[in-house]
């Protein structure tokens, strides 16, 4: 599974509507409204690297009101759940 974090600047008068449209795109798992230099952050999870093109430039970037995006590709995922599962191995 490939995970991309997409930082999104939007028209400020349409943030909730744009977030809902982005969340409805297949491959987008979450959309967060955030503070700072960006308005939204979207988590995109796809099976193949090439699938990112079908989600981000082909769909997300074409939503009216999306002004700019910056995409970060995750190399690895670290989470509390992953660490707990790793430490629980063989403890039965």
Tab-separated table of N, CA and C in Angstrom, residues 19-63:
chain	number	residue	atom	x	y	z
A	19	UNK	N	-13.547	19.881	0.987
A	19	UNK	CA	-13.135	18.736	1.805
A	19	UNK	C	-14.060	17.542	1.571
A	20	UNK	N	-15.351	17.783	1.482
A	20	UNK	CA	-16.302	16.690	1.232
A	20	UNK	C	-16.110	16.084	-0.152
A	21	UNK	N	-15.859	16.928	-1.151
A	21	UNK	CA	-15.623	16.413	-2.505
A	21	UNK	C	-14.352	15.565	-2.557
A	22	UNK	N	-13.314	16.024	-1.875
A	22	UNK	CA	-12.059	15.271	-1.840
A	22	UNK	C	-12.265	13.940	-1.126
A	23	UNK	N	-12.969	13.962	0.003
A	23	UNK	CA	-13.201	12.745	0.781
A	23	UNK	C	-13.973	11.697	-0.011
A	24	UNK	N	-14.756	12.126	-0.989
A	24	UNK	CA	-15.556	11.197	-1.793
A	24	UNK	C	-14.746	10.508	-2.900
A	25	UNK	N	-13.519	10.950	-3.130
A	25	UNK	CA	-12.683	10.361	-4.180
A	25	UNK	C	-12.169	8.999	-3.715
A	26	UNK	N	-12.304	7.996	-4.567
A	26	UNK	CA	-11.771	6.673	-4.249
A	26	UNK	C	-10.257	6.759	-4.113
A	27	UNK	N	-9.746	6.224	-3.018
A	27	UNK	CA	-8.325	6.289	-2.723
A	27	UNK	C	-8.001	7.291	-1.638
A	28	UNK	N	-8.906	8.214	-1.376
A	28	UNK	CA	-8.720	9.182	-0.293
A	28	UNK	C	-9.333	8.579	0.973
A	29	UNK	N	-8.494	8.393	2.004
A	29	UNK	CA	-8.995	7.760	3.220
A	29	UNK	C	-9.446	8.769	4.269
A	30	UNK	N	-8.793	9.911	4.353
A	30	UNK	CA	-9.179	10.961	5.296
A	30	UNK	C	-8.869	12.323	4.700
A	31	UNK	N	-9.616	13.320	5.172
A	31	UNK	CA	-9.327	14.714	4.843
A	31	UNK	C	-9.427	15.496	6.143
A	32	UNK	N	-8.410	16.283	6.435
A	32	UNK	CA	-8.367	17.073	7.666
A	32	UNK	C	-8.377	18.559	7.318
A	33	UNK	N	-9.169	19.325	8.033
A	33	UNK	CA	-9.106	20.774	7.971
A	33	UNK	C	-8.058	21.185	9.001
A	34	UNK	N	-7.066	21.975	8.575
A	34	UNK	CA	-5.927	22.268	9.440
A	34	UNK	C	-5.618	23.761	9.493
A	35	UNK	N	-4.767	24.128	10.440
A	35	UNK	CA	-4.283	25.502	10.531
A	35	UNK	C	-2.921	25.583	9.844
A	36	UNK	N	-2.462	26.784	9.616
A	36	UNK	CA	-1.133	26.970	9.031
A	36	UNK	C	-1.204	27.372	7.574
A	37	UNK	N	-0.183	27.010	6.832
A	37	UNK	CA	-0.045	27.430	5.442
A	37	UNK	C	-0.959	26.717	4.462
A	38	UNK	N	-1.594	25.654	4.905
A	38	UNK	CA	-2.512	24.900	4.053
A	38	UNK	C	-3.887	24.854	4.719
A	39	UNK	N	-4.910	24.624	3.915
A	39	UNK	CA	-6.281	24.575	4.429
A	39	UNK	C	-6.727	23.155	4.750
A	40	UNK	N	-6.269	22.203	3.942
A	40	UNK	CA	-6.668	20.802	4.092
A	40	UNK	C	-5.459	19.891	3.941
A	41	UNK	N	-5.541	18.728	4.566
A	41	UNK	CA	-4.567	17.665	4.379
A	41	UNK	C	-5.353	16.406	4.047
A	42	UNK	N	-5.010	15.763	2.941
A	42	UNK	CA	-5.688	14.531	2.537
A	42	UNK	C	-4.704	13.373	2.594
A	43	UNK	N	-5.182	12.258	3.113
A	43	UNK	CA	-4.411	11.020	3.124
A	43	UNK	C	-4.906	10.175	1.954
A	44	UNK	N	-4.000	9.829	1.058
A	44	UNK	CA	-4.344	9.030	-0.114
A	44	UNK	C	-3.626	7.693	0.019
A	45	UNK	N	-4.401	6.617	-0.081
A	45	UNK	CA	-3.823	5.274	0.018
A	45	UNK	C	-4.233	4.465	-1.213
A	46	UNK	N	-3.233	4.028	-1.970
A	46	UNK	CA	-3.479	3.267	-3.194
A	46	UNK	C	-2.541	2.060	-3.242
A	47	UNK	N	-2.859	1.102	-4.101
A	47	UNK	CA	-2.055	-0.123	-4.202
A	47	UNK	C	-0.772	0.066	-5.015
A	48	UNK	N	-0.846	0.877	-6.071
A	48	UNK	CA	0.289	1.026	-6.979
A	48	UNK	C	0.654	2.502	-7.112
A	49	UNK	N	1.939	2.748	-7.299
A	49	UNK	CA	2.428	4.124	-7.438
A	49	UNK	C	1.701	4.869	-8.561
A	50	UNK	N	1.462	4.193	-9.668
A	50	UNK	CA	0.782	4.822	-10.802
A	50	UNK	C	-0.646	5.249	-10.466
A	51	UNK	N	-1.262	4.598	-9.486
A	51	UNK	CA	-2.632	4.957	-9.094
A	51	UNK	C	-2.712	6.355	-8.486
A	52	UNK	N	-1.600	6.862	-7.983
A	52	UNK	CA	-1.603	8.220	-7.424
A	52	UNK	C	-1.993	9.241	-8.484
A	53	UNK	N	-1.562	9.014	-9.715
A	53	UNK	CA	-1.890	9.943	-10.805
A	53	UNK	C	-3.386	9.985	-11.077
A	54	UNK	N	-4.059	8.867	-10.885
A	54	UNK	CA	-5.507	8.829	-11.109
A	54	UNK	C	-6.269	9.527	-9.988
A	55	UNK	N	-5.654	9.657	-8.837
A	55	UNK	CA	-6.328	10.284	-7.692
A	55	UNK	C	-5.979	11.763	-7.579
A	56	UNK	N	-4.688	12.083	-7.572
A	56	UNK	CA	-4.285	13.461	-7.246
A	56	UNK	C	-4.399	14.407	-8.440
A	57	UNK	N	-3.587	14.283	-9.494
A	57	UNK	CA	-3.736	15.246	-10.591
A	57	UNK	C	-5.013	15.069	-11.408
A	58	UNK	N	-5.471	13.847	-11.547
A	58	UNK	CA	-6.641	13.608	-12.403
A	58	UNK	C	-7.964	13.949	-11.736
A	59	UNK	N	-8.036	13.883	-10.412
A	59	UNK	CA	-9.322	14.124	-9.736
A	59	UNK	C	-9.228	15.258	-8.710
A	60	UNK	N	-8.363	15.085	-7.716
A	60	UNK	CA	-8.297	16.047	-6.616
A	60	UNK	C	-7.952	17.448	-7.109
A	61	UNK	N	-6.918	17.565	-7.916
A	61	UNK	CA	-6.489	18.884	-8.394
A	61	UNK	C	-7.502	19.565	-9.308
A	62	UNK	N	-8.454	18.817	-9.837
A	62	UNK	CA	-9.448	19.392	-10.748
A	62	UNK	C	-10.722	19.844	-10.053
A	63	UNK	N	-10.794	19.682	-8.748
A	63	UNK	CA	-11.972	20.142	-8.000
A	63	UNK	C	-11.956	21.674	-7.982
